[in-house]
Coordinates of C-alpha atoms in Angstrom, one line a residue:
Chain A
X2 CA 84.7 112.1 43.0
X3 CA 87.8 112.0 45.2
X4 CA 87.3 114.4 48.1
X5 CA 91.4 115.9 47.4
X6 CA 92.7 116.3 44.4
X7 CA 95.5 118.2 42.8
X8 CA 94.8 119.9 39.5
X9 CA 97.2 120.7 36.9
X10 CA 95.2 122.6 34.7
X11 CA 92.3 125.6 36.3
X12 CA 89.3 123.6 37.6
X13 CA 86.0 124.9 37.6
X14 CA 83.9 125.2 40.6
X15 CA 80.4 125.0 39.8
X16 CA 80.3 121.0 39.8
X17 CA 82.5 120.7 42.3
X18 CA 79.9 122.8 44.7
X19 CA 77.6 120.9 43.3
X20 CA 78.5 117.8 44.4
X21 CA 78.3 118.9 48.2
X22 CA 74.3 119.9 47.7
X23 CA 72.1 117.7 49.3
X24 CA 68.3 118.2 51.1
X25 CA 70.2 117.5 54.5
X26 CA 72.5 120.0 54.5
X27 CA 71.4 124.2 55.1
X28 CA 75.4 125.5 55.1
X29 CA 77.8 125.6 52.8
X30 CA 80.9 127.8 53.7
X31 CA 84.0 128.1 51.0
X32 CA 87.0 129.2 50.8
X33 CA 89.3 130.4 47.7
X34 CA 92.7 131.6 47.5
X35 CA 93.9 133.6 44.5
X36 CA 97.2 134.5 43.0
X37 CA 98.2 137.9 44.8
X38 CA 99.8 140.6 43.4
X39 CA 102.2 140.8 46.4
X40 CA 103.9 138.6 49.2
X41 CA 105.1 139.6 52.9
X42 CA 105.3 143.4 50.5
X43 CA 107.1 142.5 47.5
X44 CA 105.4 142.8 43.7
X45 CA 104.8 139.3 42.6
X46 CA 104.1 138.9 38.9
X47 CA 103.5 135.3 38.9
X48 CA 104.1 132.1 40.1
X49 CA 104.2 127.8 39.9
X50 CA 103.2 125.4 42.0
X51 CA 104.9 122.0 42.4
X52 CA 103.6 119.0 44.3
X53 CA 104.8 115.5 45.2
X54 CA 101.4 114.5 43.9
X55 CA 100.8 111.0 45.1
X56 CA 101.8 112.3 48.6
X57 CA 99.6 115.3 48.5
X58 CA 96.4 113.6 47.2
X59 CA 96.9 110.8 50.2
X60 CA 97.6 113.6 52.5
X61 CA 94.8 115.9 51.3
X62 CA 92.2 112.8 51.2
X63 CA 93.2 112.2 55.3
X64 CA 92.6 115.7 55.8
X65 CA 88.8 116.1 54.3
X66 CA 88.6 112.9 55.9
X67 CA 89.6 113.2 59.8
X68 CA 87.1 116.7 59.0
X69 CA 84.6 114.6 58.2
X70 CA 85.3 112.8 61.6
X71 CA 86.2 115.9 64.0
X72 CA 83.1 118.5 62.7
X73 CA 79.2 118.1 62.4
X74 CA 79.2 118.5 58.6
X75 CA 78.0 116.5 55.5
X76 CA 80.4 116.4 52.8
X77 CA 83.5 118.5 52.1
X78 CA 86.6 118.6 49.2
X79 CA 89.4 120.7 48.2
X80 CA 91.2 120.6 44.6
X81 CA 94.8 122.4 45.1
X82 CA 96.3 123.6 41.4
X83 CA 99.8 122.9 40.3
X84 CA 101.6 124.4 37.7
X85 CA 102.1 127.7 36.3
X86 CA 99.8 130.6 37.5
X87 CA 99.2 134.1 36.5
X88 CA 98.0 136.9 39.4
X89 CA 94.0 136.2 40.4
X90 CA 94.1 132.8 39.3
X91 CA 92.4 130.6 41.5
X92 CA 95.4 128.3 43.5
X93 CA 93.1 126.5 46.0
X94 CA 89.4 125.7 46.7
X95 CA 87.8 124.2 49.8
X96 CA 84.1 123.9 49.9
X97 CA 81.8 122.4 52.9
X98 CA 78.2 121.8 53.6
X99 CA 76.7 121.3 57.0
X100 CA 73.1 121.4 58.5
X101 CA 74.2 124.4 60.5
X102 CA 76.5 127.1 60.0
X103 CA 79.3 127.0 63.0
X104 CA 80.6 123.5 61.7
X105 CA 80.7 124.5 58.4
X106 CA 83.3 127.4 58.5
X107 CA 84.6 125.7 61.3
X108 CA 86.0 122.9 59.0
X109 CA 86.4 124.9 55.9
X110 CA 88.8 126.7 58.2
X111 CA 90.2 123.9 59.6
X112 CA 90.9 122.1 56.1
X113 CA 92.3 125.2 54.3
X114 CA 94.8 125.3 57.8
X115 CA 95.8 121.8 57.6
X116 CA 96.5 121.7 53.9
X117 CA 99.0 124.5 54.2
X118 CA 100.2 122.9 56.9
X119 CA 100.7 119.8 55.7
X120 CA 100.2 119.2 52.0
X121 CA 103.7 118.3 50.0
X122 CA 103.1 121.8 47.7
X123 CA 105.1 124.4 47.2
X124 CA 104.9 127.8 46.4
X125 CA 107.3 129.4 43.5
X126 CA 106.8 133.2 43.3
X127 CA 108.4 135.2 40.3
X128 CA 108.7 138.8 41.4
X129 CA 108.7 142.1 39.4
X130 CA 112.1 143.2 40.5
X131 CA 113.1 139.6 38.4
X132 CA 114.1 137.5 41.3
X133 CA 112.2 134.4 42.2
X134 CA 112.2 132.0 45.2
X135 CA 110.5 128.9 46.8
X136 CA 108.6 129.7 49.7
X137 CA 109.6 127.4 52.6
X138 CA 108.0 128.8 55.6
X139 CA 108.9 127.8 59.7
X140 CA 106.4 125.5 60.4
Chain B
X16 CA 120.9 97.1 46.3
X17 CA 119.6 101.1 45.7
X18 CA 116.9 103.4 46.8
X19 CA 115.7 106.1 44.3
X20 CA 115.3 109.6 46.2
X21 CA 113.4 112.6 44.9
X22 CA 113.8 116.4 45.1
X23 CA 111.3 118.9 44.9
X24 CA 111.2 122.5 45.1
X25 CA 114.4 124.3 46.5
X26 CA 116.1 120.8 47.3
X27 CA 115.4 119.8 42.9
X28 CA 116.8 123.0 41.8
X29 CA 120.3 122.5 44.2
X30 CA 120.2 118.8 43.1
X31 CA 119.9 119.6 39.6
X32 CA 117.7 116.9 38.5
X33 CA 114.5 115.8 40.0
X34 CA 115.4 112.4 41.0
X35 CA 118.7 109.8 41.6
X36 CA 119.0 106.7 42.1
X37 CA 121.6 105.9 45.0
X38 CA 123.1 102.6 47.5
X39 CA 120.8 101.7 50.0
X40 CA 121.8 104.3 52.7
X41 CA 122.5 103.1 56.5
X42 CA 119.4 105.6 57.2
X43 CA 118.0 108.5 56.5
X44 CA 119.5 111.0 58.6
X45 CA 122.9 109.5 57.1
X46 CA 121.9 109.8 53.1
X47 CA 120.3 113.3 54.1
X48 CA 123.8 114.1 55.5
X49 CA 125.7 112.7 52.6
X50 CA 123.0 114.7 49.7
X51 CA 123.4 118.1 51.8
X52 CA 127.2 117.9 51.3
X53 CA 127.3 116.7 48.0
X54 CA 124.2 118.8 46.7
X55 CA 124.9 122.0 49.4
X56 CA 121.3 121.8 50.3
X57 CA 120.7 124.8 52.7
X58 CA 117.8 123.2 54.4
X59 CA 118.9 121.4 57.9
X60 CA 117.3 117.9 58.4
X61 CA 115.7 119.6 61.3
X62 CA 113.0 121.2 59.2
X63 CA 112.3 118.6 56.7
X64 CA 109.9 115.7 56.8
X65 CA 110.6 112.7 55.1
X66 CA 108.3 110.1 53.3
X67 CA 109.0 106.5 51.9
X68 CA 107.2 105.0 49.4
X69 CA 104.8 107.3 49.4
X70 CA 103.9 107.6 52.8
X71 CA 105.2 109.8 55.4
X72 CA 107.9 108.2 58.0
X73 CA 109.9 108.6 60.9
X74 CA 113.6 109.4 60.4
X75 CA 114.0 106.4 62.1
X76 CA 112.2 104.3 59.7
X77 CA 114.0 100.9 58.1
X78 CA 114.7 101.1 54.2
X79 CA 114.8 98.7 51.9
X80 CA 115.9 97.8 48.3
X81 CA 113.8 99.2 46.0
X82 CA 112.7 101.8 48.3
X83 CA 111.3 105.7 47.1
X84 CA 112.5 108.4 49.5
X85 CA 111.5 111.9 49.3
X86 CA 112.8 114.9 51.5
X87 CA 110.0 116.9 52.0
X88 CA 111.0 120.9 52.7
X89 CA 108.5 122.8 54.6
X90 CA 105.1 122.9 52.5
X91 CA 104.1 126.6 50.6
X92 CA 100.6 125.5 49.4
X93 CA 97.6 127.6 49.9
Chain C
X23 CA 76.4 147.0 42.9
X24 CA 74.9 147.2 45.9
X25 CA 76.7 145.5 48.5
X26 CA 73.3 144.2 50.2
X27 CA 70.2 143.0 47.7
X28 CA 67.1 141.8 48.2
X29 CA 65.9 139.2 45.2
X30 CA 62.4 138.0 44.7
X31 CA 63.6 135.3 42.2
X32 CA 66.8 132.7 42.2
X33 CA 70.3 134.6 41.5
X34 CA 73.3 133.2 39.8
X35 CA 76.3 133.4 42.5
X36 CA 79.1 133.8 39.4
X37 CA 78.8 137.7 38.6
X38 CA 78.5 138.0 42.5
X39 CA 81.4 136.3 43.1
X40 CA 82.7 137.7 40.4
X41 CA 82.5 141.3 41.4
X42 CA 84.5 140.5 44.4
X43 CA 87.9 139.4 42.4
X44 CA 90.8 141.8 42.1
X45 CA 94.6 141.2 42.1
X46 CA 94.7 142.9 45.4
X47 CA 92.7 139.8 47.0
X48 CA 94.5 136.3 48.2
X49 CA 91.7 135.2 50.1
X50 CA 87.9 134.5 49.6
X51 CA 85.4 133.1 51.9
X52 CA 81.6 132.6 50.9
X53 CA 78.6 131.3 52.9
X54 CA 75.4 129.7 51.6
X55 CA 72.5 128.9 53.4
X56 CA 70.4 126.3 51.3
X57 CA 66.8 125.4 52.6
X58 CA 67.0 122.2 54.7
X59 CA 64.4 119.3 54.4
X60 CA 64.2 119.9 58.3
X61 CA 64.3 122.1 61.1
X62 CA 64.4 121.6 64.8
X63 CA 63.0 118.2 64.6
X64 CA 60.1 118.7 61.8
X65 CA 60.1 117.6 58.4
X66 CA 60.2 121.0 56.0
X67 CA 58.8 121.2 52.4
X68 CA 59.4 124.6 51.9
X69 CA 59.0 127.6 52.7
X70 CA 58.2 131.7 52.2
X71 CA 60.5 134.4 52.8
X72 CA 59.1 137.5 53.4
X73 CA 60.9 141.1 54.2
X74 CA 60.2 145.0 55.0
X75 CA 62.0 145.1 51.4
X76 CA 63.4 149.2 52.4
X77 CA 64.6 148.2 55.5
X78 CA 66.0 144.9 54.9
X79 CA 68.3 147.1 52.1
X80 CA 69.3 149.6 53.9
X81 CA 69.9 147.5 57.5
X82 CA 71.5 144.8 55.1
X83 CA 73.7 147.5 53.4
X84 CA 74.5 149.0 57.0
X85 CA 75.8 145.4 57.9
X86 CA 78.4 144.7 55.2
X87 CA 79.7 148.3 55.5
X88 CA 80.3 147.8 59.3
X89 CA 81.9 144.7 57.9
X90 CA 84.2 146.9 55.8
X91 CA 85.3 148.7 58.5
X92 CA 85.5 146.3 61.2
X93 CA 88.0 143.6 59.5
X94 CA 90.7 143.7 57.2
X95 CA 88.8 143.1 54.1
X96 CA 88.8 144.0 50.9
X97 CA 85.2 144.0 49.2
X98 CA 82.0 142.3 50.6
X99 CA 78.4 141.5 49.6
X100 CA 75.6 139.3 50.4
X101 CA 72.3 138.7 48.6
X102 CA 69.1 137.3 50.6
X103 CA 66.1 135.5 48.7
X104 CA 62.3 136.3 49.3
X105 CA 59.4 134.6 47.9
X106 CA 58.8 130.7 47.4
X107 CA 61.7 128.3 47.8
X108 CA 61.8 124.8 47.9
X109 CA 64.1 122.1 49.5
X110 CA 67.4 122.5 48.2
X111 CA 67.4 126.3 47.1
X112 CA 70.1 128.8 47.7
X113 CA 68.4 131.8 50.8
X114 CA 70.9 133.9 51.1
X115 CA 75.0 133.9 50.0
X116 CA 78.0 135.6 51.2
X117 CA 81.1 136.5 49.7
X118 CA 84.0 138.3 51.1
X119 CA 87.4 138.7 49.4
X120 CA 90.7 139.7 51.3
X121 CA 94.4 140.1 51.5
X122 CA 94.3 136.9 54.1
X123 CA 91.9 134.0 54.9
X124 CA 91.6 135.0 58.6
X125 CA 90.0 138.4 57.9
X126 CA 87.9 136.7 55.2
X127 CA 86.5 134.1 57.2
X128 CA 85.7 136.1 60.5
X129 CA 84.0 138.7 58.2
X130 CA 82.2 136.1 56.1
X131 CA 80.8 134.5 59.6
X132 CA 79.9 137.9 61.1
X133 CA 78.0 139.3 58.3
X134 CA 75.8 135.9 57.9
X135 CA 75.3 136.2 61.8
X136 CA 74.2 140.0 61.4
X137 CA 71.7 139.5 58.8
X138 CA 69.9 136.4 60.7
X139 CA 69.3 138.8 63.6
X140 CA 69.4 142.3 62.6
X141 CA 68.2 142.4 58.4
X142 CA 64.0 142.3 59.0
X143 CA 63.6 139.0 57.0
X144 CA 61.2 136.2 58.2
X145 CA 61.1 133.0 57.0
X146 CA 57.4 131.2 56.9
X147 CA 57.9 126.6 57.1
X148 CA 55.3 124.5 55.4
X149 CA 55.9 121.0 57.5
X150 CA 55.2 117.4 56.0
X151 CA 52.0 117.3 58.5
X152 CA 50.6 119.7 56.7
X153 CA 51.1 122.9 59.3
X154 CA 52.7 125.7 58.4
X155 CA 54.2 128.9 60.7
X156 CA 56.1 132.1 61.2
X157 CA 59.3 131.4 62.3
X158 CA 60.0 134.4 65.4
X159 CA 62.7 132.9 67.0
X160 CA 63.7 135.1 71.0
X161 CA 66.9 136.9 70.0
Chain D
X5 CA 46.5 163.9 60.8
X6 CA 47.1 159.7 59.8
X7 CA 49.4 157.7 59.8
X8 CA 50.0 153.9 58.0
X9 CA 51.1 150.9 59.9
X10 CA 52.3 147.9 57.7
X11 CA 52.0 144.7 58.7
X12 CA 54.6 142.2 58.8
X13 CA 54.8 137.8 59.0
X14 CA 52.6 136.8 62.3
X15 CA 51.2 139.8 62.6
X16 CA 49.9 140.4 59.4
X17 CA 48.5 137.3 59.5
X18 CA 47.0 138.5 62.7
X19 CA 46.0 141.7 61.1
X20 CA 44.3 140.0 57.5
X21 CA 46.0 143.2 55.5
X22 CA 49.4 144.3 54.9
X23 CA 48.6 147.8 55.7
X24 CA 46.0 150.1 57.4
X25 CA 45.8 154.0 57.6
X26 CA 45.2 154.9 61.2
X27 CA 44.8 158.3 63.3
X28 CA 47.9 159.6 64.3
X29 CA 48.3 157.9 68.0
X30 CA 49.8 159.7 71.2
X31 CA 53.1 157.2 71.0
X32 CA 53.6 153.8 69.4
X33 CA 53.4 152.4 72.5
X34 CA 49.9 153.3 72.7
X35 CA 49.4 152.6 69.3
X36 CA 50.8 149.1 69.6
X37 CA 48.9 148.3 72.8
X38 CA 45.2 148.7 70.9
X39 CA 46.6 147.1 67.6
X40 CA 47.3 144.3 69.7
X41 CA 43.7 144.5 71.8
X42 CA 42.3 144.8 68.0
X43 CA 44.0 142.3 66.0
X44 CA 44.7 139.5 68.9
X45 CA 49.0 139.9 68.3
X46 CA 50.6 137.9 70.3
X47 CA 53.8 139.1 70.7
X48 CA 54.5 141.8 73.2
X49 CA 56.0 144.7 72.4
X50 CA 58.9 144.0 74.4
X51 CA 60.0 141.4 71.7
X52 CA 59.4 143.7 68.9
X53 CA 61.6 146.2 67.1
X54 CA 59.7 149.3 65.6
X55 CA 60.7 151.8 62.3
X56 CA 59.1 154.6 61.8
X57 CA 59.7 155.9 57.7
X58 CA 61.8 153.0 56.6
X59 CA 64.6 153.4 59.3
X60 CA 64.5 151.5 62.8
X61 CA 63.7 154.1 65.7
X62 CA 63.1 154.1 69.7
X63 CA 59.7 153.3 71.1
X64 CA 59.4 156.8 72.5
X65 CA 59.9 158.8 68.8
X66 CA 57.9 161.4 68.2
X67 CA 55.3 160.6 65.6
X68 CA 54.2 163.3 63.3
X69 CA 51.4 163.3 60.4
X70 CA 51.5 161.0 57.5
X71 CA 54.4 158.8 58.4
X72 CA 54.9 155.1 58.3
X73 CA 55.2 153.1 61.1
X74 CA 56.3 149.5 61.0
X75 CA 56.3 146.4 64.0
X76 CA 58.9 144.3 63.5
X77 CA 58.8 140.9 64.9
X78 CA 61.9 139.0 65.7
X79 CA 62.9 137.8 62.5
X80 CA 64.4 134.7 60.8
X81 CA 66.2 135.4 57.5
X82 CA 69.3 133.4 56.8

């Protein structure tokens, strides 16, 4: 299993937490976002998410990996979703396991950070008043 | 000798189509330049990154014939 | 639901997890601590949890309410194992859900801290040398 | 007047039974001090919390008849 990958269609997470168990590790930390029903206070009803796909994945993969390098962990992975997504879908999971607690949320922090920082995805939000925009933030 | 370049989010939707292929530019400040003022992209260069063959690069980077080029607006993932 | 539980026998995360969903929720953070194939040096083979069952509830229960208040959360709940458990098996989860992943990682970190030093819980270690002990660790 | 002590990890190991009823002592200190002279516990008091019916309370609560008092050694859920 790649340790980044972009999902056009909603993933599960059971096997993908699976694949971090081990005998070595006593943490796992996670992290999901969901589709919210409102942005900086404006009703969203929905939205899409586009990627430049071979970018992201090559992007996303360096990310899990310099983790990997920087905290005291044992495996880690992130699947982002593209496409269109209704309110409480899940848009982005990161999961880590550790031996010990700190560096695991540490790095799931650190990952979830660095792939909105730096990930070639954008958001598309539809709202209820009928307007719709990409979300490019300030860096 | 041409360079394909590709849009995505804000920059696709004021391009109109997702891709074009174009002359291989001097550089890619200068095609930047020449896209915002033919496609009135609202984003300054300032803001964007770039990436080349799939791959980000430096503004400065060398292209070549053949090359991909994407404009990358700030990222909304998450 | 109660927000803290106590179970003598292995629990499914999902309908935990799934309690914690809402369209009001961007952000979820979740901790799980798995039992480790070693600890501070000595090869584990598993190991007995044992608890003041009223207490740990009520102290447990105490801790993810404080949680409620202290961060901007949304809803919160953690589940701790007692009994049996072998290498490899989930002790105690986690889950927080809220508007932003900031709130929902701090909160997810300081409830999981909270419960290994306040919830009356204690955790007995067979070794591979054939020893065995109650783990009291100084606070 | 009685009162029942359970017995917790270490010390009921220390004890051999979960639970015993007891007279009612003058303070849990006291009480503590010849549990420990009588069962050979090992940890002082010092590093042990104390509940009296199923809620944590301070060493110097008043006791009265029937309730349950728990020692709580320094625990290690998680």
């Amino acid at each position: 299993m790649s340790r980044f990958a972009i999902s056009e269609v909603a993933f599960d997470i059971a096997p993908l937490r699976e694949q971090l168990l081990g005998h070595d590790a006593g943490a796992y930390a996670s992290f999901e976002g969901w589709v919210r029903n409102q942005n900086e206070g404006r009703a969203v009803q929905g939205l899409f998410y586009e990627s430049y796909r071979a970018l992201a994945e090559t992007e996303g993969q360096a990310i899990v990996n310099e983790a990997l390098q920087r905290f005291a962990i044992t495996r880690a992975a992130c699947v982002h979703r593209t496409g269109e997504l209704a309110l409480g879908d899940l848009a982005v999971w990161v999961g880590v396991s550790a031996g010990h607690r700190g560096p695991a949320f540490e790095a799931c922090r650190w990952i979830i950070d660095e792939v909105k920082s730096r990930v070639p995805i954008w958001k598309h939000e539809r709202y209820a008043q009928g307007s719709s925009t990409w979300l490019h933030p300030d860096p | 000798m041409s360079v394909t370049v590709l849009y995505f989010a804000s920059l696709r939707d004021a391009a109109g189509v997702d891709r074009e292929r174009l002359p291989l530019p001097a550089s890619l400040d200068a095609l930047y330049a020449e896209l915002s003022s033919r496609h009135g992209f609202s984003l300054p260069a300032a803001k964007l990154r770039v990436a080349v063959d799939g791959a980000f690069a430096r503004w400065d980077s060398p292209l070549h014939d053949g090359c991909e080029i994407a404009f990358i607006p700030p990222v909304s993932g998450g």
